[in-house]
Short mmCIF file of C-alpha atoms in Angstrom, two decimals:
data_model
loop_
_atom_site.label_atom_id
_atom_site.label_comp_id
_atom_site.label_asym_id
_atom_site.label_seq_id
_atom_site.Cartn_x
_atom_site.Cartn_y
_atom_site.Cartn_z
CA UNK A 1 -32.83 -196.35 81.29
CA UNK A 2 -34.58 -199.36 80.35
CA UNK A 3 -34.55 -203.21 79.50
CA UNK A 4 -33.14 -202.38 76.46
CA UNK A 5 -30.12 -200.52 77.79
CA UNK A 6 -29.55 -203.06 80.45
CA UNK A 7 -29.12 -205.90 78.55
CA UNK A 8 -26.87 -204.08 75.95
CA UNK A 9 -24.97 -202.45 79.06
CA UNK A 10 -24.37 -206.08 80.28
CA UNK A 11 -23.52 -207.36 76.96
CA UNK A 12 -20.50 -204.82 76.38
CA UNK A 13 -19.42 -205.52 80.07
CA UNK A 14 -19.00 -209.13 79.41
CA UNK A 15 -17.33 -209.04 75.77
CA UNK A 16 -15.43 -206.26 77.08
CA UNK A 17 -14.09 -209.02 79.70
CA UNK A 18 -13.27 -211.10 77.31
CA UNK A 19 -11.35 -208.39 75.54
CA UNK A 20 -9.34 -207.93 78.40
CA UNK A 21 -8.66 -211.98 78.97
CA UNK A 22 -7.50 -211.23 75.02
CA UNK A 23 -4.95 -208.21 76.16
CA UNK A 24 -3.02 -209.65 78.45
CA UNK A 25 -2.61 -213.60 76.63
CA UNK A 26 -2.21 -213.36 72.98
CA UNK A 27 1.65 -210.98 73.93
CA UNK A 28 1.96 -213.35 76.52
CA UNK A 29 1.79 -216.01 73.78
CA UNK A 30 4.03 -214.14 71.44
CA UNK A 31 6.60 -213.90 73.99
CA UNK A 32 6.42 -217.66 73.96
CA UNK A 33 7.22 -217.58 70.42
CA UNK A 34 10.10 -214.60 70.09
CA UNK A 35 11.19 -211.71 72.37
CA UNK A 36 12.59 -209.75 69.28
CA UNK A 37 10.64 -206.27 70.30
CA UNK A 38 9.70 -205.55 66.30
CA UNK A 39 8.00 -208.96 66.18
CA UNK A 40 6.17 -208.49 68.89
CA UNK A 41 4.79 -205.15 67.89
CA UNK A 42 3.56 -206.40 65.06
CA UNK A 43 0.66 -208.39 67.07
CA UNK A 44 -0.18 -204.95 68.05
CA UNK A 45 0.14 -203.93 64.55
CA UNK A 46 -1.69 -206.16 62.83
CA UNK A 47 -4.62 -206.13 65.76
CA UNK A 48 -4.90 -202.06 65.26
CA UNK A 49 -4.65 -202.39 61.52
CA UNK A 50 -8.52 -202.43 61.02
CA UNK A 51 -9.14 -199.41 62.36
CA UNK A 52 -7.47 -197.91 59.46
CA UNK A 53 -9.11 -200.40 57.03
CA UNK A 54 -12.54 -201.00 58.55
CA UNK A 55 -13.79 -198.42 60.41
CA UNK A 56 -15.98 -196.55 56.99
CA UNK A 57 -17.47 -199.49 56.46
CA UNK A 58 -18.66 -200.89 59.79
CA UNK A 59 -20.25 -197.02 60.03
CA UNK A 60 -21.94 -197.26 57.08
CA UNK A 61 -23.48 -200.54 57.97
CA UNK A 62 -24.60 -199.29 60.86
CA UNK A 63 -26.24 -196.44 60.06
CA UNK A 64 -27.55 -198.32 57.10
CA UNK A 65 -28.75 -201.95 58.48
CA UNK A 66 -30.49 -202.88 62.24
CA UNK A 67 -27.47 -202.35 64.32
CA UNK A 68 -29.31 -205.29 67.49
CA UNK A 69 -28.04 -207.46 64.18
CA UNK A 70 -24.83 -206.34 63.35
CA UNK A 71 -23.83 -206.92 67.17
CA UNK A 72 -25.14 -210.65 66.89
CA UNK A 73 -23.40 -211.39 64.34
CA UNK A 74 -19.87 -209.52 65.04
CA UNK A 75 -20.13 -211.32 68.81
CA UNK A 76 -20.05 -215.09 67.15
CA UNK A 77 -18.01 -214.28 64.76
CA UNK A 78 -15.52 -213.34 67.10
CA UNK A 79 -16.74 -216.33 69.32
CA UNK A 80 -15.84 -218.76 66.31
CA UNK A 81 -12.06 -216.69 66.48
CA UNK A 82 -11.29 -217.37 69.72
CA UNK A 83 -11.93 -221.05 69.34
CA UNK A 84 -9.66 -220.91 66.55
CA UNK A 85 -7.14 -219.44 68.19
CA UNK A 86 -7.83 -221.90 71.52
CA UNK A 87 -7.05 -225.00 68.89
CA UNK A 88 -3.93 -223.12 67.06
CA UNK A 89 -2.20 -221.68 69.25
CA UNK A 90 0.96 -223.50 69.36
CA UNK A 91 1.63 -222.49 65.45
CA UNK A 92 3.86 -219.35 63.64
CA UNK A 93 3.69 -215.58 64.48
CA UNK A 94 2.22 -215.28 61.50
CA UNK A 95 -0.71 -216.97 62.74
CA UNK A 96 -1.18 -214.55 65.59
CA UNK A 97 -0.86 -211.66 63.34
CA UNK A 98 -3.38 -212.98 61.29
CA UNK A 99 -5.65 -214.06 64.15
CA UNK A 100 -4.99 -210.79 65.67
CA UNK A 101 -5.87 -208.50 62.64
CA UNK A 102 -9.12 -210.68 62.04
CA UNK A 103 -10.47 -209.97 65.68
CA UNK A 104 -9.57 -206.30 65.22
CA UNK A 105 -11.87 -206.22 62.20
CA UNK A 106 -14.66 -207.74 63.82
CA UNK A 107 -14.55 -205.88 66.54
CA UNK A 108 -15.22 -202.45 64.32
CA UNK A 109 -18.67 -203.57 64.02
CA UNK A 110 -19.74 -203.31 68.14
CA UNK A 111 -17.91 -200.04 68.22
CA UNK A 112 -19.82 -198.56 65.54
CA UNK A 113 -23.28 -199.86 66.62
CA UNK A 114 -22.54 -198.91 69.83
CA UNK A 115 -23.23 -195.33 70.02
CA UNK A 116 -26.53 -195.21 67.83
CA UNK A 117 -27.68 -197.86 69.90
CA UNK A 118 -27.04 -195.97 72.83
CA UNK A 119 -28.29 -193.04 71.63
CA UNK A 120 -31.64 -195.10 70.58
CA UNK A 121 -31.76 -196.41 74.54
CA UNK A 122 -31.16 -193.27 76.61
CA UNK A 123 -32.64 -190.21 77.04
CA UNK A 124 -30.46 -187.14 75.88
CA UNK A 125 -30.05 -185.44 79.27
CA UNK A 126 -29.10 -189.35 80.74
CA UNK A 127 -25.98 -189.73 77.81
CA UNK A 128 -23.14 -188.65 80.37
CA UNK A 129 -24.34 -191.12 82.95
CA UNK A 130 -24.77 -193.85 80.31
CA UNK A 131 -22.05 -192.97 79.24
CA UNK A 132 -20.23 -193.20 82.64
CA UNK A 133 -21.25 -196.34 83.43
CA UNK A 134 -20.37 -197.94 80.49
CA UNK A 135 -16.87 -196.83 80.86
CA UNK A 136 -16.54 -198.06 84.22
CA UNK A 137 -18.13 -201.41 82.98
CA UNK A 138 -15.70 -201.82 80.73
CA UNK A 139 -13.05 -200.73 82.58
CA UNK A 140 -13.58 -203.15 85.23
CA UNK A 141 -13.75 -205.84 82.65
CA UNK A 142 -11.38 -204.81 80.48
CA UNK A 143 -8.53 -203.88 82.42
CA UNK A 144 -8.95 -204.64 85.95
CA UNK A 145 -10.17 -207.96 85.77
CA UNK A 146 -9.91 -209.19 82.49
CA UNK A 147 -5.91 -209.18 82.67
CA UNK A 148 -4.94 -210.52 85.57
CA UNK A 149 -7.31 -213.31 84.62
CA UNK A 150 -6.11 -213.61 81.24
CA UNK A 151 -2.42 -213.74 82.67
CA UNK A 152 -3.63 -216.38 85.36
CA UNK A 153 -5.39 -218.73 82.90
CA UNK A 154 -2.28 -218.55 81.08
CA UNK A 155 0.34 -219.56 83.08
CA UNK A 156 -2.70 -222.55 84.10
CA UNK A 157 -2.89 -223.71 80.36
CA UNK A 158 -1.76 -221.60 77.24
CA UNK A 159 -5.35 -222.15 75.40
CA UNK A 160 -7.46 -221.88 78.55
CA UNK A 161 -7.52 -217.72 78.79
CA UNK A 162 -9.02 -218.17 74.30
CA UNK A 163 -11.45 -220.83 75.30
CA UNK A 164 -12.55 -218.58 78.05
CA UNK A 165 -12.92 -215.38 75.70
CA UNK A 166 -14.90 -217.34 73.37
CA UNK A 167 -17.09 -217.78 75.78
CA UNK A 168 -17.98 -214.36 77.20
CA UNK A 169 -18.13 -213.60 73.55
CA UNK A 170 -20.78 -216.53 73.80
CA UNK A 171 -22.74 -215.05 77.22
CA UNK A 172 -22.45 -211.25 75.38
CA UNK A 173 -24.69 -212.92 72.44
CA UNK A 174 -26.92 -214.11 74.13
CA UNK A 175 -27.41 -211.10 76.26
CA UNK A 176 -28.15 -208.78 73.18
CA UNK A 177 -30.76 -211.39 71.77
CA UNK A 178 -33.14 -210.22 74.50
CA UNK A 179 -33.35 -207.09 73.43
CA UNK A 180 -36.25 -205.71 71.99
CA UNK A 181 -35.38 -202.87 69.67
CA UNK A 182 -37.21 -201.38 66.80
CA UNK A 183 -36.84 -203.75 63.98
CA UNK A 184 -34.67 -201.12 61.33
CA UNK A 185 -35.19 -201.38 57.55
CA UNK A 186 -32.14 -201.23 55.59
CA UNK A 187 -31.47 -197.69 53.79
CA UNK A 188 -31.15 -197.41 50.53
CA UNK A 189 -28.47 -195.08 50.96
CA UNK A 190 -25.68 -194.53 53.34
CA UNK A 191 -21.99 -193.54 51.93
CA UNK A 192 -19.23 -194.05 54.38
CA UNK A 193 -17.63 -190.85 53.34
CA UNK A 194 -20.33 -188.70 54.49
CA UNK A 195 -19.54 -189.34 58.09
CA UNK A 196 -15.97 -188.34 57.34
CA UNK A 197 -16.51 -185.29 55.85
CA UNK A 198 -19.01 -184.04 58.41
CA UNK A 199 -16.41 -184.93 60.63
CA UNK A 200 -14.37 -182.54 59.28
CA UNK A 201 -16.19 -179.84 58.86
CA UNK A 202 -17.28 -179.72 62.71
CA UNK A 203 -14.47 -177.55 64.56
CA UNK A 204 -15.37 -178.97 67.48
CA UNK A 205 -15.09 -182.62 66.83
CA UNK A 206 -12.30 -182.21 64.91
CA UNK A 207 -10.04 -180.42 67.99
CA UNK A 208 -11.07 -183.77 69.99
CA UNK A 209 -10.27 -186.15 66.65
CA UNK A 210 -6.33 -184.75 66.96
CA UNK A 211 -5.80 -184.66 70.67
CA UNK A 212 -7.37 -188.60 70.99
CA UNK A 213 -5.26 -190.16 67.94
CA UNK A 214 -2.42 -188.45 69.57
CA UNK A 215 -3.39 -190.37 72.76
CA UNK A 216 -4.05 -193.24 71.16
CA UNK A 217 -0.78 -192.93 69.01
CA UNK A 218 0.82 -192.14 72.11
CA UNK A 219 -0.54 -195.37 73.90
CA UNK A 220 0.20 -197.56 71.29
CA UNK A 221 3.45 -196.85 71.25
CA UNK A 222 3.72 -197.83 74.92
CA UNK A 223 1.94 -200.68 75.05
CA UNK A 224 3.59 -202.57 72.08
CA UNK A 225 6.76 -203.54 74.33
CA UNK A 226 4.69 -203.19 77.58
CA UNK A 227 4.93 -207.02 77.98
CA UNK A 228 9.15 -206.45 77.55
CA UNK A 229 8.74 -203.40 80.18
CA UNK A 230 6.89 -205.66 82.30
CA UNK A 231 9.27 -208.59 82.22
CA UNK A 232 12.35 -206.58 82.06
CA UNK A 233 12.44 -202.96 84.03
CA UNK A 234 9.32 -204.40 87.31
CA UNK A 235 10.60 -207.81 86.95
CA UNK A 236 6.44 -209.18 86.48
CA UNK A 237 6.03 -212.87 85.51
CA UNK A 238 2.92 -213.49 83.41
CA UNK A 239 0.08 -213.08 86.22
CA UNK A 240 2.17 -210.14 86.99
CA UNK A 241 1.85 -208.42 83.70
CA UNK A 242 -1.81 -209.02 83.85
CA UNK A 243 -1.96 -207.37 87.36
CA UNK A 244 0.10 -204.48 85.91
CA UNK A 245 -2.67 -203.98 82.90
CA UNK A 246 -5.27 -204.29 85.78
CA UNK A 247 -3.34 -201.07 87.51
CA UNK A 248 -5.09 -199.02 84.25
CA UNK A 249 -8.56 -200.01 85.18
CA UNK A 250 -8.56 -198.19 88.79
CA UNK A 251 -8.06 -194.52 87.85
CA UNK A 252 -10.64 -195.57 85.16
CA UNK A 253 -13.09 -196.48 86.90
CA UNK A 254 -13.54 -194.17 89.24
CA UNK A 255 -13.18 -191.45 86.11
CA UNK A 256 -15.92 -193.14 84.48
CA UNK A 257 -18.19 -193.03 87.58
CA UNK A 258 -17.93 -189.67 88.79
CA UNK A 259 -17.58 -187.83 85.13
CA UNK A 260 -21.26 -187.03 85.63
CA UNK A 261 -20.53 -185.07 88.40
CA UNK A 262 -17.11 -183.59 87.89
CA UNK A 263 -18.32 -182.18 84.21
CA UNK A 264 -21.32 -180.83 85.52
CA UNK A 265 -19.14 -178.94 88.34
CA UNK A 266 -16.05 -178.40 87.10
CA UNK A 267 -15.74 -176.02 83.94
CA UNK A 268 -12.43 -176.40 82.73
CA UNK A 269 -12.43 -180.66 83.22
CA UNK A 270 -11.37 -181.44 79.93
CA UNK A 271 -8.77 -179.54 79.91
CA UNK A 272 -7.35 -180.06 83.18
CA UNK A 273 -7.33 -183.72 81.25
CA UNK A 274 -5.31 -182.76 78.48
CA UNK A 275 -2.68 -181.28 80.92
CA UNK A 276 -2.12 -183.98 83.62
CA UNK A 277 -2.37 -186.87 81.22
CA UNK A 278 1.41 -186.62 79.88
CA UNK A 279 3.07 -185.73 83.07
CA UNK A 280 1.90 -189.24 84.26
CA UNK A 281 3.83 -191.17 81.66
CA UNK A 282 6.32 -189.05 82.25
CA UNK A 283 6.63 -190.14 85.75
CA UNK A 284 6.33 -193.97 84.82
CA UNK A 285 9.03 -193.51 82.82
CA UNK A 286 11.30 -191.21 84.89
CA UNK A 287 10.68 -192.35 88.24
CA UNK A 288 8.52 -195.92 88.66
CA UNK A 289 10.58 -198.98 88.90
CA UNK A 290 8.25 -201.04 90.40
CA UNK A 291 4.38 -202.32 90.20
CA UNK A 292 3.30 -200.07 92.99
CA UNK A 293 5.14 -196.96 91.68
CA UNK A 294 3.84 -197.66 88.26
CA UNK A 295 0.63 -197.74 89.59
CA UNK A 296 0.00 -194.29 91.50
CA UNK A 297 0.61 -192.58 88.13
CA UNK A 298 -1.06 -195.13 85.95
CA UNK A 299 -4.25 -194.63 88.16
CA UNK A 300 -4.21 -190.81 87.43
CA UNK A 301 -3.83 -190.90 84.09
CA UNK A 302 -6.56 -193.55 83.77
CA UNK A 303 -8.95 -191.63 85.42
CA UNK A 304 -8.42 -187.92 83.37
CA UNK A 305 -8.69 -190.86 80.44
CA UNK A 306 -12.03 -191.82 81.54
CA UNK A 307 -13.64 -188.48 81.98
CA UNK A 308 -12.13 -187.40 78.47
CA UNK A 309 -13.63 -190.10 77.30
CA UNK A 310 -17.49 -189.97 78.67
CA UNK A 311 -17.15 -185.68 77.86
CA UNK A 312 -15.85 -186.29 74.67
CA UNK A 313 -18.46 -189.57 73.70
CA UNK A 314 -21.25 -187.39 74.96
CA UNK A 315 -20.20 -183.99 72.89
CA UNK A 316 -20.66 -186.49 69.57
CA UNK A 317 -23.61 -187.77 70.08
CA UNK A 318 -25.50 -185.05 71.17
CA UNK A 319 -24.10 -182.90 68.05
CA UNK A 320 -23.88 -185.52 64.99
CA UNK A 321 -27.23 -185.92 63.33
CA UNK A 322 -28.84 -189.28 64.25
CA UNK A 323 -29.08 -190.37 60.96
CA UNK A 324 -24.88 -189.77 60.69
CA UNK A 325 -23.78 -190.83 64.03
CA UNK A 326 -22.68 -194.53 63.20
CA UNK A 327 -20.49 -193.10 60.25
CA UNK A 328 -19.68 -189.70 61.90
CA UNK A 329 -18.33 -192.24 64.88
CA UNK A 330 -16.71 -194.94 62.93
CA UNK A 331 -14.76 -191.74 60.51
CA UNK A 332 -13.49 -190.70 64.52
CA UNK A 333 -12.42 -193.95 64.72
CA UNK A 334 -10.52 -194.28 61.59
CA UNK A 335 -8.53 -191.52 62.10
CA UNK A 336 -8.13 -192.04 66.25
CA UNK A 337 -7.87 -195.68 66.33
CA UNK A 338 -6.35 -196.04 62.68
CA UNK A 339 -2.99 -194.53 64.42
CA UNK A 340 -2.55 -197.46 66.17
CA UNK A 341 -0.90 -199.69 63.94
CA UNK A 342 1.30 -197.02 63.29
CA UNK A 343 2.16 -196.42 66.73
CA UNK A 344 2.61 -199.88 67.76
CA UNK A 345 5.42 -199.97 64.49
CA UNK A 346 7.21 -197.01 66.29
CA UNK A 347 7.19 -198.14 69.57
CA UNK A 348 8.97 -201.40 68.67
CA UNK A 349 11.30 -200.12 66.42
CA UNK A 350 12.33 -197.41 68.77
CA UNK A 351 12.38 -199.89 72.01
CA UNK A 352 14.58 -201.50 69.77
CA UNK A 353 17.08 -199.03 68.91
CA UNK A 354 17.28 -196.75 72.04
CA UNK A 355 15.68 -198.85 74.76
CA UNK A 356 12.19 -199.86 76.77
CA UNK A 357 12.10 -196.39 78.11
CA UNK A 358 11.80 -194.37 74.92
CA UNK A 359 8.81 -194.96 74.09
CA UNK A 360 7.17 -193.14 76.86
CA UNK A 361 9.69 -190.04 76.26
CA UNK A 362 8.41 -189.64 72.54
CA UNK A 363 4.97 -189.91 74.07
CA UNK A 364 5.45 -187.48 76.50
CA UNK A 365 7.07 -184.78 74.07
CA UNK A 366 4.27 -185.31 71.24
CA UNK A 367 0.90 -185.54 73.57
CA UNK A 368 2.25 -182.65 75.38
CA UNK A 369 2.61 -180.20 72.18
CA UNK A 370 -0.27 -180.95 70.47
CA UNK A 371 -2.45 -180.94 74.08
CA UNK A 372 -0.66 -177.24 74.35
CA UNK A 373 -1.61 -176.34 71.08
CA UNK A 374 -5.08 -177.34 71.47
CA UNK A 375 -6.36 -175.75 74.89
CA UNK A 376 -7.87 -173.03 73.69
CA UNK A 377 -10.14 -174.65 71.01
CA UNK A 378 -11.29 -176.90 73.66
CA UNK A 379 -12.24 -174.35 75.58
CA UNK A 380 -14.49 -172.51 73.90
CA UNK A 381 -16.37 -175.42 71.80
CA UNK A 382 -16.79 -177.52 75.34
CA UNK A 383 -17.71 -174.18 76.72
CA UNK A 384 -20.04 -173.95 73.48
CA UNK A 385 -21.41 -177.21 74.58
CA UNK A 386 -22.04 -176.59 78.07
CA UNK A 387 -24.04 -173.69 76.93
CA UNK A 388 -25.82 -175.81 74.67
CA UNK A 389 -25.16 -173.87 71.75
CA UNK A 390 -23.00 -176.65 69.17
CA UNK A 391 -27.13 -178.55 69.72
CA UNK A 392 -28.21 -176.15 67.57
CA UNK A 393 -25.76 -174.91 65.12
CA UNK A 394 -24.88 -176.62 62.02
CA UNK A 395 -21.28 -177.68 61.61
CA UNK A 396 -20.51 -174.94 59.40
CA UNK A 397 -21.28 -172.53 61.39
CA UNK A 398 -19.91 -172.87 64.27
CA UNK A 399 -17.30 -169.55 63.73
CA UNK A 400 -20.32 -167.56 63.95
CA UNK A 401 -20.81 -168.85 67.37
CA UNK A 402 -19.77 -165.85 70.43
CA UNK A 403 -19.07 -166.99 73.36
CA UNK A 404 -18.89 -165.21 76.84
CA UNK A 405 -15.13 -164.72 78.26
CA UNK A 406 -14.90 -168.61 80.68
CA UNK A 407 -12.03 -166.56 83.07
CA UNK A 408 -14.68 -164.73 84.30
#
């Protein structure tokens, strides 16, 4: 790991701080402007909405134009947002969901250069560590301190936690103009679809494509009343609810460090994952009634989050062609962050109609039948991968692949 990776590794942790300054103030701020549950889902709404709309595109760029670039100019352009939103802040709902759906859009861009960059900084037999760390990184910025920050600065002044984002988004910049990266010429040719349908055709990726959008469907139902949750079943003020989102960052981080380690020793990690995931939000919504309670199961689940996530990051890379990966990436994150918006709209119109705790029991029902019903695919093709067989077989033939019995 070089220069390179360390100043793009230190980029994403500081943006990603930002980001979580961002999760915890703009609901505070809608709160400040309705507590109808519906309304407030829609900031979550309208923020997940590029995914669906978005995602293609920023893949195709990527793979297409330099990606050092694309970052550059998705990081001020999100710097020139926040400022905006700093300044405005005071006006409609409307505004937010605007503001909110225009962040989400530029943030497609660093997600999508992300992994070829990545790819293009690290060794292949160093992508799980990378991997790892960035996680944890973010994690740490993201959710454990970016939140509590974000609900800090906002209880101090209403604009301060925006004028702060805009400038980590300002520091993260900076950071990623000292790389030194292979200058990339533009390709003539790069259709967003092809990622999509090499997606599909890949057994593999496509088992982990349905079992994250149903976590991330799953999740976005929760979170688009968390703020009401907060307030109304733990009884959190606003540096409360920011400590609560900061709860999510533990389990994570500690997933994201020792993933390395527990994939490389432990055969079956992935799916123990898949399993232990849903009876966590099942106890948050069964038994936790306070922060602390809350946070013994949130810290579980984070972590079997985090080590799904550095398995499942490192599976794509290693198997999408290089010359695919920023489309084959961003078409995995139309279809697993593109669920979002539509999560977010279920969550607050079923808060609404049967109550804060409903949510999570939808959650818990769906994750755990399709995590069921995908076990056994997940077992052989991470098996597959383990082996290092899916590095040298071609999507389409990945039936032909035998595989030795894993009970034994």
């Amino acid at each position: 790991m070089g220069r390179n990776w360390y100043l793009l590794w230190s980029g994403s942790a500081v943006s990603a701080l930002g980001d979580g300054i961002f999760l915890a103030a703009l609901p505070l701020l809608a709160t400040t402007l309705t507590q109808d549950p519906k309304l407030i889902a829609g900031v979550s709404f309208f923020g997940a909405l590029p995914w669906l709309l978005a995602a293609l595109p920023a893949g195709a760029a990527a793979d297409r134009y330099d990606g050092r670039r694309l970052l550059l100019v998705a990081l001020w352009v999100q710097c020139v947002l926040m400022v905006m939103l700093a300044v405005f802040h005071s006006a409609h709902i409307a505004f937010l969901y605007g503001m909110a759906f225009l962040i989400g859009t530029a943030e497609n861009v660093p997600r999508a250069v992300g992994q070829p960059l990545i790819k293009a900084t690290v060794e292949d037999h160093l992508l799980e560590r990378a991997n790892g760390r960035l996680f944890a990184s973010q994690a740490v910025a993201l959710q454990f301190v970016g939140p509590p920050l974000g609900g800090l600065l906002f209880v101090a002044a209403v604009a301060a936690p925006f004028w702060v984002n805009a400038l980590t988004f300002a520091v993260a910049a900076l950071l990623v103009t000292g790389m030194r990266t292979e200058r990339k010429e533009p390709v003539a040719r790069a259709k967003a679809r092809e990622g999509l349908r090499w997606l599909l055709r890949h057994k593999g990726l496509r088992v982990v494509t349905v079992v994250t959008a149903t976590t991330n469907l799953c999740i976005a139902m929760t979170m688009a009343t968390l703020v009401l949750f907060a307030q109304q079943r733990l009884g959190l003020s606003g540096a409360g609810f920011g400590g609560l989102l900061a709860t999510l960052a533990c389990g994570g981080v500690a997933g994201a460090l020792f993933a390395e380690r527990i994939l490389a020793k432990v055969r079956h990690a992935v799916l123990v994952t898949v399993v232990v995931i849903p009876l966590m939000w099942l106890g948050i919504a069964t038994v936790a009634r306070d922060l602390w309670t809350v946070a013994v199961f949130a810290v579980v689940s984070s972590f079997c989050t985090a080590v799904w996530g550095v398995a499942t990051s490192s599976f794509r890379q290693r198997v999408a062609p290089p010359e695919l990966l920023g489309r084959v990436s961003s078409a995995q994150t139309l279809i697993t962050w593109g669920v979002q918006p539509v999560g977010a709209l279920l969550g607050g119109f079923v808060a609404d109609y049967f109550g804060l705790l409903a949510p999570w029991y939808v959650a818990v029902a769906l994750r755990s039948v399709v995590g069921l019903l995908c076990l056994k695919p997940l077992r052989v093709h991470f098996l597959a991968a383990a082996l290092n067989v899916h590095c040298a077989v071609e999507p389409e033939q990945d039936a032909a692949v035998t595989l030795p019995d894993a009970s034994r």
